[in-house]
């Protein structure tokens, strides 16, 4: 069966980003099985709160946490219901087939239960997105074409072997552009990208990509708009989302690394020190040591700057140096960590 490919181009930037993300995932593979359950829960809550906040839900992360834990929260009943629905659909995430239209509709039914009349079904009228002045920002596909457009998209997704990182971003863009539902299109676009990513690698089930999107909300909408202006070709949006995914992985790895450093050490570190540690953290994590050359590659700093930075980290007790000049290597000092050395994970 021949399927219709959505319009997008694989650019050199796209390939570079896919390679960088894949490398980062490989570096984090040894950490994945040691992710604390509390951290997984916290990340899931961040995903829920951020995805809803993009759609103007005013509840804070603390309030979202309280709702999920069954505590009473004073707030807009609709917003509270949105949180409960989102939590339920994310809990069921891996039970959905990302290329099943039926599962797509079922997920929407859970996400919008008690919130919209047309829950779990494609819209029966035309819809648009408007700014505060009433100007049309985007008009969704005519309602009579919605079912066929979504069916074609899902058929392509099932048949095409393009990398899931790209495919998930294309799905996100197309769902947002087609706007198949009366409400909840943005949430469904982000949810379905998370689903495709999660089936590619379970790590994505716990990483709050939505948080990075929320932090870059203006750029997110701009990427959608600019892609639509280019004959609705998803290329720019795909690149935008891949950059956000890479940032998410980097940020997660940073927190996973720095959370293990003792407060006594952390208190001695400047913002520059922490930024440098964040850049070299994954390499230390996977190799057990690092040298000047690789630190320079990872940080983009000149050799003399790298040497001075390492001298500071040795002085604080975070690292231990072994060897002389070109053979010098830096290892994590066991006493600098809250638990066992990261290299033993």
JSON list of N, CA, C and O in Angstrom, two decimals, residues 50-97:
[
{"chain": "A", "resi": 50, "resn": "UNK", "atom": "N", "xyz": [3.66, 21.23, 32.45]},
{"chain": "A", "resi": 50, "resn": "UNK", "atom": "CA", "xyz": [4.15, 22.07, 31.35]},
{"chain": "A", "resi": 50, "resn": "UNK", "atom": "C", "xyz": [3.25, 22.00, 30.13]},
{"chain": "A", "resi": 50, "resn": "UNK", "atom": "O", "xyz": [2.95, 23.02, 29.51]},
{"chain": "A", "resi": 51, "resn": "UNK", "atom": "N", "xyz": [2.80, 20.79, 29.77]},
{"chain": "A", "resi": 51, "resn": "UNK", "atom": "CA", "xyz": [1.94, 20.65, 28.60]},
{"chain": "A", "resi": 51, "resn": "UNK", "atom": "C", "xyz": [0.62, 21.39, 28.79]},
{"chain": "A", "resi": 51, "resn": "UNK", "atom": "O", "xyz": [0.11, 22.02, 27.87]},
{"chain": "A", "resi": 52, "resn": "UNK", "atom": "N", "xyz": [0.09, 21.35, 30.01]},
{"chain": "A", "resi": 52, "resn": "UNK", "atom": "CA", "xyz": [-1.16, 22.06, 30.30]},
{"chain": "A", "resi": 52, "resn": "UNK", "atom": "C", "xyz": [-0.93, 23.57, 30.37]},
{"chain": "A", "resi": 52, "resn": "UNK", "atom": "O", "xyz": [-1.77, 24.35, 29.93]},
{"chain": "A", "resi": 53, "resn": "UNK", "atom": "N", "xyz": [0.22, 23.97, 30.91]},
{"chain": "A", "resi": 53, "resn": "UNK", "atom": "CA", "xyz": [0.51, 25.40, 31.04]},
{"chain": "A", "resi": 53, "resn": "UNK", "atom": "C", "xyz": [0.64, 26.06, 29.66]},
{"chain": "A", "resi": 53, "resn": "UNK", "atom": "O", "xyz": [0.27, 27.23, 29.49]},
{"chain": "A", "resi": 54, "resn": "UNK", "atom": "N", "xyz": [1.14, 25.31, 28.68]},
{"chain": "A", "resi": 54, "resn": "UNK", "atom": "CA", "xyz": [1.22, 25.84, 27.32]},
{"chain": "A", "resi": 54, "resn": "UNK", "atom": "C", "xyz": [-0.17, 26.22, 26.81]},
{"chain": "A", "resi": 54, "resn": "UNK", "atom": "O", "xyz": [-0.34, 27.16, 26.04]},
{"chain": "A", "resi": 55, "resn": "UNK", "atom": "N", "xyz": [-1.18, 25.48, 27.30]},
{"chain": "A", "resi": 55, "resn": "UNK", "atom": "CA", "xyz": [-2.58, 25.74, 26.91]},
{"chain": "A", "resi": 55, "resn": "UNK", "atom": "C", "xyz": [-3.28, 26.63, 27.94]},
{"chain": "A", "resi": 55, "resn": "UNK", "atom": "O", "xyz": [-4.50, 26.61, 28.06]},
{"chain": "A", "resi": 56, "resn": "UNK", "atom": "N", "xyz": [-2.49, 27.39, 28.71]},
{"chain": "A", "resi": 56, "resn": "UNK", "atom": "CA", "xyz": [-2.99, 28.40, 29.65]},
{"chain": "A", "resi": 56, "resn": "UNK", "atom": "C", "xyz": [-3.63, 27.84, 30.92]},
{"chain": "A", "resi": 56, "resn": "UNK", "atom": "O", "xyz": [-4.42, 28.53, 31.58]},
{"chain": "A", "resi": 57, "resn": "UNK", "atom": "N", "xyz": [-3.32, 26.60, 31.28]},
{"chain": "A", "resi": 57, "resn": "UNK", "atom": "CA", "xyz": [-3.73, 26.09, 32.59]},
{"chain": "A", "resi": 57, "resn": "UNK", "atom": "C", "xyz": [-2.84, 26.75, 33.64]},
{"chain": "A", "resi": 57, "resn": "UNK", "atom": "O", "xyz": [-1.62, 26.71, 33.54]},
{"chain": "A", "resi": 58, "resn": "UNK", "atom": "N", "xyz": [-3.44, 27.38, 34.64]},
{"chain": "A", "resi": 58, "resn": "UNK", "atom": "CA", "xyz": [-2.70, 28.22, 35.59]},
{"chain": "A", "resi": 58, "resn": "UNK", "atom": "C", "xyz": [-2.17, 27.48, 36.80]},
{"chain": "A", "resi": 58, "resn": "UNK", "atom": "O", "xyz": [-1.48, 28.06, 37.65]},
{"chain": "A", "resi": 59, "resn": "UNK", "atom": "N", "xyz": [-2.46, 26.20, 36.95]},
{"chain": "A", "resi": 59, "resn": "UNK", "atom": "CA", "xyz": [-2.04, 25.45, 38.13]},
{"chain": "A", "resi": 59, "resn": "UNK", "atom": "C", "xyz": [-0.52, 25.27, 38.15]},
{"chain": "A", "resi": 59, "resn": "UNK", "atom": "O", "xyz": [0.11, 24.99, 37.14]},
{"chain": "A", "resi": 60, "resn": "UNK", "atom": "N", "xyz": [0.06, 25.44, 39.34]},
{"chain": "A", "resi": 60, "resn": "UNK", "atom": "CA", "xyz": [1.50, 25.31, 39.50]},
{"chain": "A", "resi": 60, "resn": "UNK", "atom": "C", "xyz": [1.90, 23.84, 39.61]},
{"chain": "A", "resi": 60, "resn": "UNK", "atom": "O", "xyz": [1.05, 22.96, 39.77]},
{"chain": "A", "resi": 61, "resn": "UNK", "atom": "N", "xyz": [3.20, 23.59, 39.54]},
{"chain": "A", "resi": 61, "resn": "UNK", "atom": "CA", "xyz": [3.70, 22.23, 39.67]},
{"chain": "A", "resi": 61, "resn": "UNK", "atom": "C", "xyz": [3.33, 21.66, 41.04]},
{"chain": "A", "resi": 61, "resn": "UNK", "atom": "O", "xyz": [2.96, 20.48, 41.16]},
{"chain": "A", "resi": 62, "resn": "UNK", "atom": "N", "xyz": [3.38, 22.50, 42.07]},
{"chain": "A", "resi": 62, "resn": "UNK", "atom": "CA", "xyz": [3.00, 22.05, 43.41]},
{"chain": "A", "resi": 62, "resn": "UNK", "atom": "C", "xyz": [1.53, 21.64, 43.49]},
{"chain": "A", "resi": 62, "resn": "UNK", "atom": "O", "xyz": [1.18, 20.64, 44.09]},
{"chain": "A", "resi": 63, "resn": "UNK", "atom": "N", "xyz": [0.68, 22.44, 42.86]},
{"chain": "A", "resi": 63, "resn": "UNK", "atom": "CA", "xyz": [-0.75, 22.12, 42.84]},
{"chain": "A", "resi": 63, "resn": "UNK", "atom": "C", "xyz": [-1.03, 20.86, 42.04]},
{"chain": "A", "resi": 63, "resn": "UNK", "atom": "O", "xyz": [-1.85, 20.03, 42.43]},
{"chain": "A", "resi": 64, "resn": "UNK", "atom": "N", "xyz": [-0.33, 20.70, 40.91]},
{"chain": "A", "resi": 64, "resn": "UNK", "atom": "CA", "xyz": [-0.48, 19.49, 40.10]},
{"chain": "A", "resi": 64, "resn": "UNK", "atom": "C", "xyz": [-0.09, 18.26, 40.92]},
{"chain": "A", "resi": 64, "resn": "UNK", "atom": "O", "xyz": [-0.78, 17.24, 40.90]},
{"chain": "A", "resi": 65, "resn": "UNK", "atom": "N", "xyz": [1.00, 18.39, 41.64]},
{"chain": "A", "resi": 65, "resn": "UNK", "atom": "CA", "xyz": [1.47, 17.28, 42.49]},
{"chain": "A", "resi": 65, "resn": "UNK", "atom": "C", "xyz": [0.43, 16.92, 43.54]},
{"chain": "A", "resi": 65, "resn": "UNK", "atom": "O", "xyz": [0.13, 15.74, 43.76]},
{"chain": "A", "resi": 66, "resn": "UNK", "atom": "N", "xyz": [-0.13, 17.94, 44.18]},
{"chain": "A", "resi": 66, "resn": "UNK", "atom": "CA", "xyz": [-1.15, 17.70, 45.21]},
{"chain": "A", "resi": 66, "resn": "UNK", "atom": "C", "xyz": [-2.39, 17.02, 44.63]},
{"chain": "A", "resi": 66, "resn": "UNK", "atom": "O", "xyz": [-2.96, 16.11, 45.24]},
{"chain": "A", "resi": 67, "resn": "UNK", "atom": "N", "xyz": [-2.80, 17.43, 43.43]},
{"chain": "A", "resi": 67, "resn": "UNK", "atom": "CA", "xyz": [-3.98, 16.82, 42.79]},
{"chain": "A", "resi": 67, "resn": "UNK", "atom": "C", "xyz": [-3.74, 15.35, 42.52]},
{"chain": "A", "resi": 67, "resn": "UNK", "atom": "O", "xyz": [-4.59, 14.49, 42.81]},
{"chain": "A", "resi": 68, "resn": "UNK", "atom": "N", "xyz": [-2.58, 15.03, 41.98]},
{"chain": "A", "resi": 68, "resn": "UNK", "atom": "CA", "xyz": [-2.24, 13.64, 41.66]},
{"chain": "A", "resi": 68, "resn": "UNK", "atom": "C", "xyz": [-2.17, 12.80, 42.94]},
{"chain": "A", "resi": 68, "resn": "UNK", "atom": "O", "xyz": [-2.50, 11.62, 42.94]},
{"chain": "A", "resi": 69, "resn": "UNK", "atom": "N", "xyz": [-1.74, 13.42, 44.03]},
{"chain": "A", "resi": 69, "resn": "UNK", "atom": "CA", "xyz": [-1.63, 12.70, 45.30]},
{"chain": "A", "resi": 69, "resn": "UNK", "atom": "C", "xyz": [-2.96, 12.65, 46.06]},
{"chain": "A", "resi": 69, "resn": "UNK", "atom": "O", "xyz": [-3.02, 12.15, 47.18]},
{"chain": "A", "resi": 70, "resn": "UNK", "atom": "N", "xyz": [-4.02, 13.18, 45.44]},
{"chain": "A", "resi": 70, "resn": "UNK", "atom": "CA", "xyz": [-5.35, 13.10, 46.03]},
{"chain": "A", "resi": 70, "resn": "UNK", "atom": "C", "xyz": [-5.66, 14.16, 47.06]},
{"chain": "A", "resi": 70, "resn": "UNK", "atom": "O", "xyz": [-6.67, 14.07, 47.77]},
{"chain": "A", "resi": 71, "resn": "UNK", "atom": "N", "xyz": [-4.84, 15.19, 47.13]},
{"chain": "A", "resi": 71, "resn": "UNK", "atom": "CA", "xyz": [-5.08, 16.26, 48.09]},
{"chain": "A", "resi": 71, "resn": "UNK", "atom": "C", "xyz": [-6.04, 17.29, 47.50]},
{"chain": "A", "resi": 71, "resn": "UNK", "atom": "O", "xyz": [-6.13, 17.44, 46.29]},
{"chain": "A", "resi": 72, "resn": "UNK", "atom": "N", "xyz": [-6.73, 18.00, 48.38]},
{"chain": "A", "resi": 72, "resn": "UNK", "atom": "CA", "xyz": [-7.66, 19.03, 47.93]},
{"chain": "A", "resi": 72, "resn": "UNK", "atom": "C", "xyz": [-6.89, 20.28, 47.51]},
{"chain": "A", "resi": 72, "resn": "UNK", "atom": "O", "xyz": [-5.99, 20.73, 48.21]},
{"chain": "A", "resi": 73, "resn": "UNK", "atom": "N", "xyz": [-7.27, 20.81, 46.36]},
{"chain": "A", "resi": 73, "resn": "UNK", "atom": "CA", "xyz": [-6.61, 22.00, 45.83]},
{"chain": "A", "resi": 73, "resn": "UNK", "atom": "C", "xyz": [-7.68, 23.01, 45.44]},
{"chain": "A", "resi": 73, "resn": "UNK", "atom": "O", "xyz": [-8.65, 22.67, 44.77]},
{"chain": "A", "resi": 74, "resn": "UNK", "atom": "N", "xyz": [-7.49, 24.25, 45.87]},
{"chain": "A", "resi": 74, "resn": "UNK", "atom": "CA", "xyz": [-8.40, 25.32, 45.46]},
{"chain": "A", "resi": 74, "resn": "UNK", "atom": "C", "xyz": [-7.99, 25.80, 44.08]},
{"chain": "A", "resi": 74, "resn": "UNK", "atom": "O", "xyz": [-6.86, 26.24, 43.87]},
{"chain": "A", "resi": 75, "resn": "UNK", "atom": "N", "xyz": [-8.90, 25.69, 43.14]},
{"chain": "A", "resi": 75, "resn": "UNK", "atom": "CA", "xyz": [-8.58, 26.11, 41.78]},
{"chain": "A", "resi": 75, "resn": "UNK", "atom": "C", "xyz": [-9.76, 25.94, 40.86]},
{"chain": "A", "resi": 75, "resn": "UNK", "atom": "O", "xyz": [-10.83, 25.47, 41.26]},
{"chain": "A", "resi": 76, "resn": "UNK", "atom": "N", "xyz": [-9.58, 26.33, 39.64]},
{"chain": "A", "resi": 76, "resn": "UNK", "atom": "CA", "xyz": [-10.60, 26.19, 38.62]},
{"chain": "A", "resi": 76, "resn": "UNK", "atom": "C", "xyz": [-10.92, 24.70, 38.42]},
{"chain": "A", "resi": 76, "resn": "UNK", "atom": "O", "xyz": [-10.02, 23.92, 38.10]},
{"chain": "A", "resi": 77, "resn": "UNK", "atom": "N", "xyz": [-12.18, 24.29, 38.59]},
{"chain": "A", "resi": 77, "resn": "UNK", "atom": "CA", "xyz": [-12.53, 22.86, 38.45]},
{"chain": "A", "resi": 77, "resn": "UNK", "atom": "C", "xyz": [-12.13, 22.28, 37.09]},
{"chain": "A", "resi": 77, "resn": "UNK", "atom": "O", "xyz": [-11.72, 21.12, 37.02]},
{"chain": "A", "resi": 78, "resn": "UNK", "atom": "N", "xyz": [-12.24, 23.06, 36.04]},
{"chain": "A", "resi": 78, "resn": "UNK", "atom": "CA", "xyz": [-11.87, 22.58, 34.71]},
{"chain": "A", "resi": 78, "resn": "UNK", "atom": "C", "xyz": [-10.37, 22.29, 34.65]},
{"chain": "A", "resi": 78, "resn": "UNK", "atom": "O", "xyz": [-9.94, 21.27, 34.10]},
{"chain": "A", "resi": 79, "resn": "UNK", "atom": "N", "xyz": [-9.58, 23.18, 35.22]},
{"chain": "A", "resi": 79, "resn": "UNK", "atom": "CA", "xyz": [-8.12, 23.00, 35.20]},
{"chain": "A", "resi": 79, "resn": "UNK", "atom": "C", "xyz": [-7.73, 21.78, 36.03]},
{"chain": "A", "resi": 79, "resn": "UNK", "atom": "O", "xyz": [-6.80, 21.04, 35.66]},
{"chain": "A", "resi": 80, "resn": "UNK", "atom": "N", "xyz": [-8.42, 21.57, 37.15]},
{"chain": "A", "resi": 80, "resn": "UNK", "atom": "CA", "xyz": [-8.15, 20.40, 37.99]},
{"chain": "A", "resi": 80, "resn": "UNK", "atom": "C", "xyz": [-8.48, 19.12, 37.22]},
{"chain": "A", "resi": 80, "resn": "UNK", "atom": "O", "xyz": [-7.73, 18.14, 37.26]},
{"chain": "A", "resi": 81, "resn": "UNK", "atom": "N", "xyz": [-9.60, 19.14, 36.48]},
{"chain": "A", "resi": 81, "resn": "UNK", "atom": "CA", "xyz": [-9.97, 17.96, 35.69]},
{"chain": "A", "resi": 81, "resn": "UNK", "atom": "C", "xyz": [-8.96, 17.71, 34.58]},
{"chain": "A", "resi": 81, "resn": "UNK", "atom": "O", "xyz": [-8.66, 16.55, 34.26]},
{"chain": "A", "resi": 82, "resn": "UNK", "atom": "N", "xyz": [-8.43, 18.78, 34.00]},
{"chain": "A", "resi": 82, "resn": "UNK", "atom": "CA", "xyz": [-7.40, 18.63, 32.96]},
{"chain": "A", "resi": 82, "resn": "UNK", "atom": "C", "xyz": [-6.19, 17.89, 33.51]},
{"chain": "A", "resi": 82, "resn": "UNK", "atom": "O", "xyz": [-5.60, 17.03, 32.83]},
{"chain": "A", "resi": 83, "resn": "UNK", "atom": "N", "xyz": [-5.81, 18.20, 34.74]},
{"chain": "A", "resi": 83, "resn": "UNK", "atom": "CA", "xyz": [-4.66, 17.54, 35.37]},
{"chain": "A", "resi": 83, "resn": "UNK", "atom": "C", "xyz": [-4.95, 16.06, 35.59]},
{"chain": "A", "resi": 83, "resn": "UNK", "atom": "O", "xyz": [-4.12, 15.19, 35.26]},
{"chain": "A", "resi": 84, "resn": "UNK", "atom": "N", "xyz": [-6.12, 15.75, 36.12]},
{"chain": "A", "resi": 84, "resn": "UNK", "atom": "CA", "xyz": [-6.48, 14.35, 36.39]},
{"chain": "A", "resi": 84, "resn": "UNK", "atom": "C", "xyz": [-6.50, 13.54, 35.09]},
{"chain": "A", "resi": 84, "resn": "UNK", "atom": "O", "xyz": [-6.01, 12.42, 35.04]},
{"chain": "A", "resi": 85, "resn": "UNK", "atom": "N", "xyz": [-7.06, 14.13, 34.05]},
{"chain": "A", "resi": 85, "resn": "UNK", "atom": "CA", "xyz": [-7.13, 13.44, 32.76]},
{"chain": "A", "resi": 85, "resn": "UNK", "atom": "C", "xyz": [-5.74, 13.21, 32.18]},
{"chain": "A", "resi": 85, "resn": "UNK", "atom": "O", "xyz": [-5.43, 12.13, 31.66]},
{"chain": "A", "resi": 86, "resn": "UNK", "atom": "N", "xyz": [-4.92, 14.26, 32.24]},
{"chain": "A", "resi": 86, "resn": "UNK", "atom": "CA", "xyz": [-3.56, 14.16, 31.68]},
{"chain": "A", "resi": 86, "resn": "UNK", "atom": "C", "xyz": [-2.76, 13.10, 32.41]},
{"chain": "A", "resi": 86, "resn": "UNK", "atom": "O", "xyz": [-2.02, 12.32, 31.79]},
{"chain": "A", "resi": 87, "resn": "UNK", "atom": "N", "xyz": [-2.89, 13.05, 33.73]},
{"chain": "A", "resi": 87, "resn": "UNK", "atom": "CA", "xyz": [-2.17, 12.04, 34.51]},
{"chain": "A", "resi": 87, "resn": "UNK", "atom": "C", "xyz": [-2.59, 10.64, 34.10]},
{"chain": "A", "resi": 87, "resn": "UNK", "atom": "O", "xyz": [-1.75, 9.74, 33.91]},
{"chain": "A", "resi": 88, "resn": "UNK", "atom": "N", "xyz": [-3.87, 10.45, 33.91]},
{"chain": "A", "resi": 88, "resn": "UNK", "atom": "CA", "xyz": [-4.38, 9.13, 33.54]},
{"chain": "A", "resi": 88, "resn": "UNK", "atom": "C", "xyz": [-3.88, 8.71, 32.16]},
{"chain": "A", "resi": 88, "resn": "UNK", "atom": "O", "xyz": [-3.46, 7.56, 31.97]},
{"chain": "A", "resi": 89, "resn": "UNK", "atom": "N", "xyz": [-3.89, 9.63, 31.21]},
{"chain": "A", "resi": 89, "resn": "UNK", "atom": "CA", "xyz": [-3.47, 9.27, 29.85]},
{"chain": "A", "resi": 89, "resn": "UNK", "atom": "C", "xyz": [-1.96, 9.01, 29.79]},
{"chain": "A", "resi": 89, "resn": "UNK", "atom": "O", "xyz": [-1.51, 8.13, 29.05]},
{"chain": "A", "resi": 90, "resn": "UNK", "atom": "N", "xyz": [-1.18, 9.75, 30.58]},
{"chain": "A", "resi": 90, "resn": "UNK", "atom": "CA", "xyz": [0.26, 9.50, 30.61]},
{"chain": "A", "resi": 90, "resn": "UNK", "atom": "C", "xyz": [0.57, 8.16, 31.28]},
{"chain": "A", "resi": 90, "resn": "UNK", "atom": "O", "xyz": [1.53, 7.48, 30.92]},
{"chain": "A", "resi": 91, "resn": "UNK", "atom": "N", "xyz": [-0.22, 7.79, 32.26]},
{"chain": "A", "resi": 91, "resn": "UNK", "atom": "CA", "xyz": [-0.05, 6.49, 32.92]},
{"chain": "A", "resi": 91, "resn": "UNK", "atom": "C", "xyz": [-0.32, 5.35, 31.94]},
{"chain": "A", "resi": 91, "resn": "UNK", "atom": "O", "xyz": [0.28, 4.28, 32.05]},
{"chain": "A", "resi": 92, "resn": "UNK", "atom": "N", "xyz": [-1.20, 5.56, 30.99]},
{"chain": "A", "resi": 92, "resn": "UNK", "atom": "CA", "xyz": [-1.56, 4.54, 30.01]},
{"chain": "A", "resi": 92, "resn": "UNK", "atom": "C", "xyz": [-0.72, 4.64, 28.74]},
{"chain": "A", "resi": 92, "resn": "UNK", "atom": "O", "xyz": [-0.94, 3.90, 27.78]},
{"chain": "A", "resi": 93, "resn": "UNK", "atom": "N", "xyz": [0.23, 5.55, 28.72]},
{"chain": "A", "resi": 93, "resn": "UNK", "atom": "CA", "xyz": [0.94, 5.92, 27.50]},
{"chain": "A", "resi": 93, "resn": "UNK", "atom": "C", "xyz": [1.43, 4.74, 26.68]},
{"chain": "A", "resi": 93, "resn": "UNK", "atom": "O", "xyz": [1.14, 4.63, 25.48]},
{"chain": "A", "resi": 94, "resn": "UNK", "atom": "N", "xyz": [2.17, 3.83, 27.30]},
{"chain": "A", "resi": 94, "resn": "UNK", "atom": "CA", "xyz": [2.79, 2.76, 26.54]},
{"chain": "A", "resi": 94, "resn": "UNK", "atom": "C", "xyz": [1.82, 1.67, 26.10]},
{"chain": "A", "resi": 94, "resn": "UNK", "atom": "O", "xyz": [2.20, 0.74, 25.38]},
{"chain": "A", "resi": 95, "resn": "UNK", "atom": "N", "xyz": [0.56, 1.78, 26.51]},
{"chain": "A", "resi": 95, "resn": "UNK", "atom": "CA", "xyz": [-0.44, 0.81, 26.06]},
{"chain": "A", "resi": 95, "resn": "UNK", "atom": "C", "xyz": [-1.01, 1.19, 24.69]},
{"chain": "A", "resi": 95, "resn": "UNK", "atom": "O", "xyz": [-1.68, 0.40, 24.05]},
{"chain": "A", "resi": 96, "resn": "UNK", "atom": "N", "xyz": [-0.72, 2.42, 24.24]},
{"chain": "A", "resi": 96, "resn": "UNK", "atom": "CA", "xyz": [-1.23, 2.89, 22.96]},
{"chain": "A", "resi": 96, "resn": "UNK", "atom": "C", "xyz": [-0.30, 2.50, 21.81]},
{"chain": "A", "resi": 96, "resn": "UNK", "atom": "O", "xyz": [0.92, 2.51, 21.95]},
{"chain": "A", "resi": 97, "resn": "UNK", "atom": "N", "xyz": [-0.91, 2.16, 20.69]},
{"chain": "A", "resi": 97, "resn": "UNK", "atom": "CA", "xyz": [-0.16, 1.94, 19.45]},
{"chain": "A", "resi": 97, "resn": "UNK", "atom": "C", "xyz": [-0.05, 3.29, 18.76]},
{"chain": "A", "resi": 97, "resn": "UNK", "atom": "O", "xyz": [-1.07, 3.89, 18.40]}
]
